[in-house]
XYZ file of C-alpha atoms in Angstrom:
450
model
C 154.541 156.066 -3.179
C 156.926 158.624 -4.501
C 159.937 160.025 -2.679
C 159.284 161.886 0.544
C 158.546 165.577 0.030
C 160.872 168.271 1.217
C 161.046 172.010 0.720
C 161.773 171.552 -2.905
C 157.998 171.211 -3.167
C 157.317 174.624 -1.690
C 156.627 175.996 -5.137
C 153.592 173.742 -5.456
C 150.402 175.769 -5.536
C 148.257 175.846 -2.357
C 145.430 174.180 -4.238
C 147.526 171.039 -4.199
C 146.285 170.433 -0.673
C 142.961 169.295 -2.062
C 144.424 167.499 -5.066
C 143.060 164.135 -3.974
C 140.156 164.776 -6.375
C 140.272 162.856 -9.677
C 140.374 165.115 -12.743
C 137.040 163.783 -14.036
C 135.234 165.063 -10.922
C 136.492 168.561 -11.627
C 134.084 168.698 -14.583
C 131.038 168.456 -12.314
C 129.211 171.797 -12.189
C 129.792 173.904 -9.086
C 126.182 173.751 -7.912
C 126.085 169.994 -8.358
C 129.393 169.615 -6.521
C 128.027 171.495 -3.524
C 124.861 169.381 -3.521
C 126.805 166.127 -3.716
C 129.143 167.229 -0.917
C 126.159 168.149 1.278
C 124.514 164.770 0.600
C 127.673 162.987 1.752
C 127.862 165.219 4.829
C 124.238 164.355 5.595
C 125.079 160.676 5.174
C 127.842 161.017 7.740
C 125.538 162.717 10.235
C 122.778 160.120 9.813
C 125.065 157.085 9.950
C 126.987 158.551 12.912
C 123.767 159.221 14.789
C 122.498 155.687 14.174
C 125.832 154.248 15.381
C 125.736 156.313 18.572
C 122.049 155.639 19.302
C 122.394 151.936 18.500
C 125.366 151.546 20.819
C 123.557 153.456 23.565
C 120.565 151.115 23.384
C 122.757 148.035 23.941
C 124.140 146.997 27.292
C 127.359 145.936 25.584
C 128.583 144.857 22.154
C 129.930 147.643 19.939
C 130.137 149.748 23.090
C 132.870 147.761 24.819
C 135.079 144.747 24.276
C 134.118 143.577 27.740
C 130.892 141.880 28.720
C 129.746 144.017 31.621
C 126.520 145.827 30.917
C 126.653 149.598 31.131
C 124.063 151.275 33.345
C 121.708 153.765 31.744
C 123.625 156.771 33.096
C 126.765 155.620 31.259
C 124.940 154.757 28.066
C 123.972 158.387 27.737
C 120.829 160.259 26.704
C 120.501 158.435 23.384
C 119.675 155.142 25.080
C 116.117 156.354 25.601
C 115.449 156.064 21.890
C 115.597 152.286 22.198
C 117.309 151.942 18.809
C 119.002 148.637 19.539
C 121.006 147.092 16.712
C 123.288 144.143 16.162
C 127.024 144.408 15.785
C 126.556 143.589 12.090
C 124.426 146.682 11.567
C 126.799 148.805 13.635
C 129.739 147.652 11.512
C 127.798 148.282 8.288
C 127.033 151.831 9.443
C 130.728 152.297 10.214
C 131.468 151.386 6.590
C 128.827 153.845 5.379
C 130.372 156.527 7.565
C 133.748 155.860 5.904
C 132.347 155.881 2.369
C 130.553 159.184 2.965
C 133.784 160.601 4.405
C 135.578 159.790 1.179
C 132.746 161.397 -0.759
C 133.061 164.601 1.276
C 136.812 164.711 0.629
C 136.274 164.365 -3.111
C 134.163 167.540 -3.071
C 135.768 169.288 -0.090
C 136.520 172.448 -2.081
C 132.758 172.930 -2.606
C 131.764 172.706 1.066
C 130.620 176.002 2.557
C 132.006 177.248 5.842
C 128.782 177.016 7.842
C 127.832 173.624 6.445
C 131.296 172.121 6.865
C 131.923 173.385 10.386
C 128.313 172.623 11.318
C 128.730 168.997 10.234
C 132.010 168.664 12.166
C 130.429 170.087 15.328
C 127.274 167.954 14.904
C 129.223 164.739 14.532
C 131.395 165.579 17.506
C 128.250 166.205 19.573
C 126.751 162.896 18.413
C 129.784 160.835 19.370
C 130.131 162.799 22.602
C 126.596 161.709 23.568
C 127.334 158.093 22.661
C 128.468 155.742 25.410
C 132.201 154.963 25.561
C 132.789 153.321 22.189
C 135.036 150.478 21.077
C 137.530 150.757 23.947
C 137.672 150.564 27.734
C 140.589 153.016 28.080
C 138.412 155.809 29.450
C 137.604 153.596 32.429
C 141.335 153.140 32.981
C 141.761 156.927 33.023
C 139.127 157.366 35.711
C 140.387 154.299 37.576
C 143.947 155.588 37.855
C 142.741 159.018 38.936
C 140.536 157.507 41.645
C 143.298 155.105 42.648
C 145.374 158.062 43.822
C 142.687 160.579 44.876
C 140.370 158.183 46.743
C 142.409 155.135 47.638
C 145.735 156.906 48.282
C 147.666 154.583 45.960
C 150.316 155.795 43.514
C 149.202 154.775 39.990
C 152.845 154.452 38.955
C 153.329 151.861 41.722
C 149.971 150.128 42.088
C 147.826 148.546 39.364
C 144.064 149.041 39.200
C 143.597 145.628 40.785
C 144.829 147.181 44.042
C 141.335 148.741 44.404
C 138.948 146.023 43.199
C 135.968 147.587 44.999
C 136.156 150.835 43.011
C 133.170 151.241 40.636
C 135.520 151.620 37.676
C 137.181 148.251 38.226
C 134.711 145.992 36.439
C 135.131 148.022 33.254
C 138.913 148.503 33.088
C 140.913 146.725 30.404
C 144.326 146.554 32.090
C 143.702 145.712 35.766
C 147.184 144.290 36.429
C 149.198 147.163 34.929
C 150.384 150.390 36.458
C 149.527 153.465 34.378
C 151.071 153.960 30.945
C 150.012 157.603 30.725
C 152.113 160.722 31.070
C 152.422 162.526 34.424
C 150.611 165.658 33.261
C 147.578 163.655 32.219
C 147.664 161.598 35.406
C 147.822 164.795 37.471
C 144.866 166.123 35.513
C 142.760 163.064 36.342
C 143.228 163.405 40.131
C 140.269 165.831 40.493
C 138.045 163.053 39.144
C 138.207 161.666 42.670
C 136.093 164.631 43.770
C 133.123 163.568 41.628
C 131.203 160.364 41.068
C 132.509 157.675 38.798
C 129.803 158.370 36.197
C 130.454 162.126 36.262
C 134.156 161.437 35.790
C 133.472 159.419 32.634
C 131.354 162.181 31.087
C 133.830 164.891 32.084
C 136.521 163.004 30.183
C 134.270 162.531 27.169
C 133.462 166.246 27.129
C 137.173 167.062 27.453
C 138.022 164.781 24.522
C 135.304 166.249 22.284
C 136.326 169.830 23.062
C 139.989 168.954 22.524
C 139.138 167.450 19.135
C 137.250 170.580 18.081
C 140.206 172.662 19.256
C 142.427 170.492 17.061
C 140.131 171.205 14.107
C 140.503 174.910 14.768
C 144.284 174.607 15.039
C 144.464 172.622 11.797
C 142.479 175.436 10.154
C 144.787 178.123 11.597
C 147.951 176.222 10.631
C 146.663 175.725 7.084
C 145.816 179.414 6.779
C 149.249 180.411 8.060
C 150.878 178.048 5.558
C 148.808 179.535 2.753
C 146.858 176.357 2.090
C 143.086 175.797 1.774
C 141.788 175.582 5.333
C 138.393 173.939 4.784
C 139.687 170.783 3.045
C 142.302 170.386 5.793
C 139.709 170.815 8.546
C 137.324 168.350 6.903
C 140.097 165.808 6.350
C 140.921 165.806 10.055
C 137.612 166.659 11.714
C 135.432 164.162 9.849
C 137.747 161.167 9.883
C 135.694 158.138 11.012
C 138.466 156.838 13.297
C 138.735 160.243 14.959
C 134.976 160.383 15.512
C 134.129 156.824 16.527
C 137.282 155.856 18.361
C 138.938 159.033 19.654
C 135.871 161.178 20.402
C 133.477 158.270 20.973
C 136.015 156.551 23.222
C 137.117 159.745 24.988
C 140.790 159.039 24.374
C 143.507 161.182 25.938
C 145.392 161.191 22.610
C 143.215 164.203 21.745
C 144.499 166.120 24.778
C 148.043 165.308 23.710
C 147.287 166.346 20.146
C 145.781 169.745 21.023
C 148.963 170.633 22.919
C 151.152 169.424 20.042
C 149.154 171.332 17.424
C 149.216 174.430 19.609
C 152.985 174.157 19.689
C 153.156 173.637 15.942
C 151.022 176.715 15.318
C 153.207 178.860 17.585
C 156.370 177.642 15.874
C 154.893 178.371 12.469
C 154.170 181.886 13.759
C 157.816 182.268 14.752
C 157.251 181.851 18.503
C 159.755 179.443 20.043
C 157.478 179.069 23.092
C 155.757 176.484 20.918
C 158.474 174.065 21.975
C 157.119 174.226 25.532
C 153.682 173.236 24.251
C 155.135 170.201 22.488
C 156.903 169.207 25.714
C 153.502 169.494 27.431
C 152.110 167.121 24.773
C 154.842 164.584 25.553
C 154.030 164.870 29.266
C 150.388 164.032 28.469
C 151.311 161.031 26.336
C 154.800 160.093 25.187
C 153.722 159.325 21.608
C 154.363 162.917 20.509
C 158.062 162.762 21.421
C 158.901 162.157 17.753
C 157.900 165.769 17.007
C 160.527 167.314 19.312
C 163.668 167.009 17.146
C 161.842 168.143 14.020
C 160.360 171.144 15.815
C 163.812 172.050 17.146
C 165.427 171.904 13.718
C 162.529 173.810 12.201
C 162.522 176.635 14.734
C 163.977 179.966 13.701
C 165.944 180.374 16.926
C 166.888 176.862 18.116
C 168.633 178.026 21.306
C 165.553 179.915 22.447
C 163.400 176.890 21.589
C 165.660 174.684 23.717
C 165.341 177.082 26.643
C 161.559 177.009 26.398
C 161.524 173.222 26.145
C 163.892 172.703 29.061
C 161.942 175.168 31.227
C 158.674 173.355 30.522
C 160.290 169.982 31.215
C 161.738 171.258 34.494
C 158.391 172.546 35.745
C 156.590 169.374 34.748
C 159.358 167.242 36.242
C 159.195 169.081 39.557
C 155.403 168.677 39.728
C 155.756 164.996 38.869
C 158.311 164.364 41.616
C 156.130 166.114 44.166
C 153.022 164.181 43.167
C 154.421 160.725 42.374
C 158.042 160.653 43.535
C 160.689 158.717 41.659
C 158.205 155.893 41.089
C 157.269 157.703 37.906
C 160.139 155.789 36.257
C 157.885 152.695 36.156
C 156.228 154.323 33.144
C 159.274 153.404 31.063
C 158.900 149.722 31.990
C 155.203 149.759 31.089
C 155.928 151.364 27.709
C 158.671 148.816 27.014
C 156.249 146.030 27.888
C 153.559 147.439 25.590
C 156.074 147.744 22.757
C 156.574 143.977 22.860
C 152.850 143.272 22.466
C 150.896 142.857 19.243
C 147.457 144.103 18.170
C 145.210 142.913 15.339
C 145.834 146.228 13.541
C 149.620 146.469 13.342
C 151.197 146.652 9.897
C 154.168 144.328 10.629
C 151.749 141.695 11.913
C 149.498 141.983 8.886
C 152.489 141.594 6.542
C 153.735 138.678 8.616
C 150.338 136.918 8.425
C 149.674 137.635 4.740
C 153.110 136.355 3.662
C 153.061 133.495 6.157
C 156.492 134.405 7.488
C 155.878 133.073 10.987
C 158.087 135.713 12.648
C 157.635 136.057 16.409
C 156.155 139.308 17.756
C 159.313 140.347 19.626
C 161.359 139.822 16.449
C 158.888 141.920 14.464
C 159.301 144.660 17.070
C 163.062 144.617 16.664
C 162.788 144.702 12.890
C 160.414 147.630 13.212
C 162.961 149.540 15.300
C 165.686 148.748 12.771
C 163.490 150.347 10.114
C 162.182 153.221 12.228
C 165.420 154.642 13.634
C 167.290 155.148 10.344
C 164.082 156.430 8.716
C 163.684 159.127 11.372
C 167.402 159.912 11.157
C 167.156 160.321 7.372
C 164.146 162.618 7.736
C 166.006 164.731 10.302
C 168.938 165.035 7.914
C 166.511 166.238 5.249
C 165.258 168.946 7.613
C 168.808 169.906 8.560
C 169.565 170.381 4.876
C 166.609 172.712 4.433
C 163.658 170.372 4.122
C 160.226 171.296 5.464
C 160.213 170.224 9.117
C 156.470 169.754 9.414
C 156.266 167.632 6.284
C 159.091 165.390 7.434
C 157.668 165.198 10.953
C 154.504 163.869 9.340
C 156.416 161.086 7.605
C 158.275 160.299 10.844
C 154.964 159.978 12.696
C 153.684 157.741 9.905
C 156.836 155.621 10.250
C 156.114 155.148 13.942
C 152.624 153.861 13.132
C 153.630 151.440 10.399
C 156.608 149.888 12.243
C 155.110 149.327 15.703
C 153.469 146.036 16.648
C 151.297 147.920 19.154
C 149.005 149.952 16.894
C 145.480 150.769 18.063
C 143.035 152.498 15.657
C 142.921 155.826 17.486
C 146.712 156.165 17.228
C 146.007 157.198 13.647
C 144.989 160.661 14.879
C 148.666 161.408 15.661
C 149.254 161.435 11.924
C 145.977 162.909 10.619
C 146.581 166.635 11.204
C 150.111 166.481 9.793
C 148.788 164.719 6.697
C 146.027 167.326 6.406
C 148.643 170.097 6.378
C 151.069 168.436 3.963
C 151.750 170.216 0.679
C 151.521 167.190 -1.556
C 148.719 164.598 -1.250
C 150.836 161.496 -0.523
C 150.517 161.744 3.241
C 146.758 162.082 2.870
C 146.636 159.003 0.626
C 148.641 157.131 3.275
C 146.373 158.337 6.066
C 143.292 157.228 4.140
C 144.843 153.802 3.538
C 145.610 153.469 7.257
C 142.057 154.557 8.093
C 140.623 151.862 5.861
C 143.018 149.275 7.288
C 142.280 150.233 10.909
C 138.525 149.999 10.358
C 138.738 146.868 8.230
C 140.825 144.957 10.752
C 138.500 145.991 13.575
C 135.257 144.958 11.856
C 135.608 141.262 12.756
C 135.658 142.349 16.414
C 132.364 144.198 15.909
C 130.382 141.868 13.614
C 128.120 139.457 15.440
C 128.213 141.339 18.748
């Protein structure tokens, strides 16, 4: 990888956004390019549909990493097709989905507006109708909301095991932990106590799918404002297999965080410092977006006004949090610190540790990661202070978070995807594609044979 890009690259032509295409493919005739792109888009729709329908027909397997069968109402309308498949077939279709995604990107500049947006919407609808895929987090979301609204227990004080009779309990993945989610998201889940458990699950899935489509729209708008090709950027983000199968299919709240962050980025690009408030909202949904704050501040045209907007948003959110949860909210910091000491099968430090046979303990890997991350972010901030592009450097900072943490789950990749889609030069997109392949590849052993 070459040196990190700064504003010195601003003279690069907008067409560089789609410069992931090899030169030899540029010789393909325009009509043929469009046909090939449409074939790959069709391949994504077909393989995505088969994945969703196959998971819906199973009681468990690719659907969850827990062995409690899902009732028909949670498996969704596609279960009626009876298209049951093994985990091997599901994993193979996941690979096909990824290969077709790469094919679409190679010919992204030949995709028409209606066809491209239609494919994005269709795939979002397909994975919306799928049962909760490849994660049990959505059950945690509903469980914590019901814990407070129905059982009268503070989710920042009590774990999900405090209400073992709740219908969500047999599906949750972290029964002994208090919530690790931001106060704004937790507040937003309280109304789920007013509806049935099943309705709550589908409401969250709908919210995630709509948030993802809103992110696609915001990526398009940001690209247009930056003077870069909007369709390739929208396809890069909106068709990513990890986004579709994990984030939309799993109904992850990272999408709610991301739509607030991208809304803030768009406002800042438009010269409105109120965008800082939107980024603070994103942090209050999930803390992962906190890395964007210093870059957005340095990149704003009127930093003092941006600070005022950010502080005002934080004050309002803080007051609402204290009213709803009291000072017990501070337990979130302990949960996050605990998670940071854990390891997943997907983390980059762990993969390097295993491949090289270093035998370094997880907690030591975490410390090494922090020793790499902090000076990297500091260096990137210095680049912005000296006139570098704040959004480009924020993208590299987000990437640095992903590659240094020992707690990396596949859907975390979506924090980086829109920033890579908007980058001037293609290196962030190459990195995002490599991380996509790694995330899927390391997860396949968990899917095969189910």
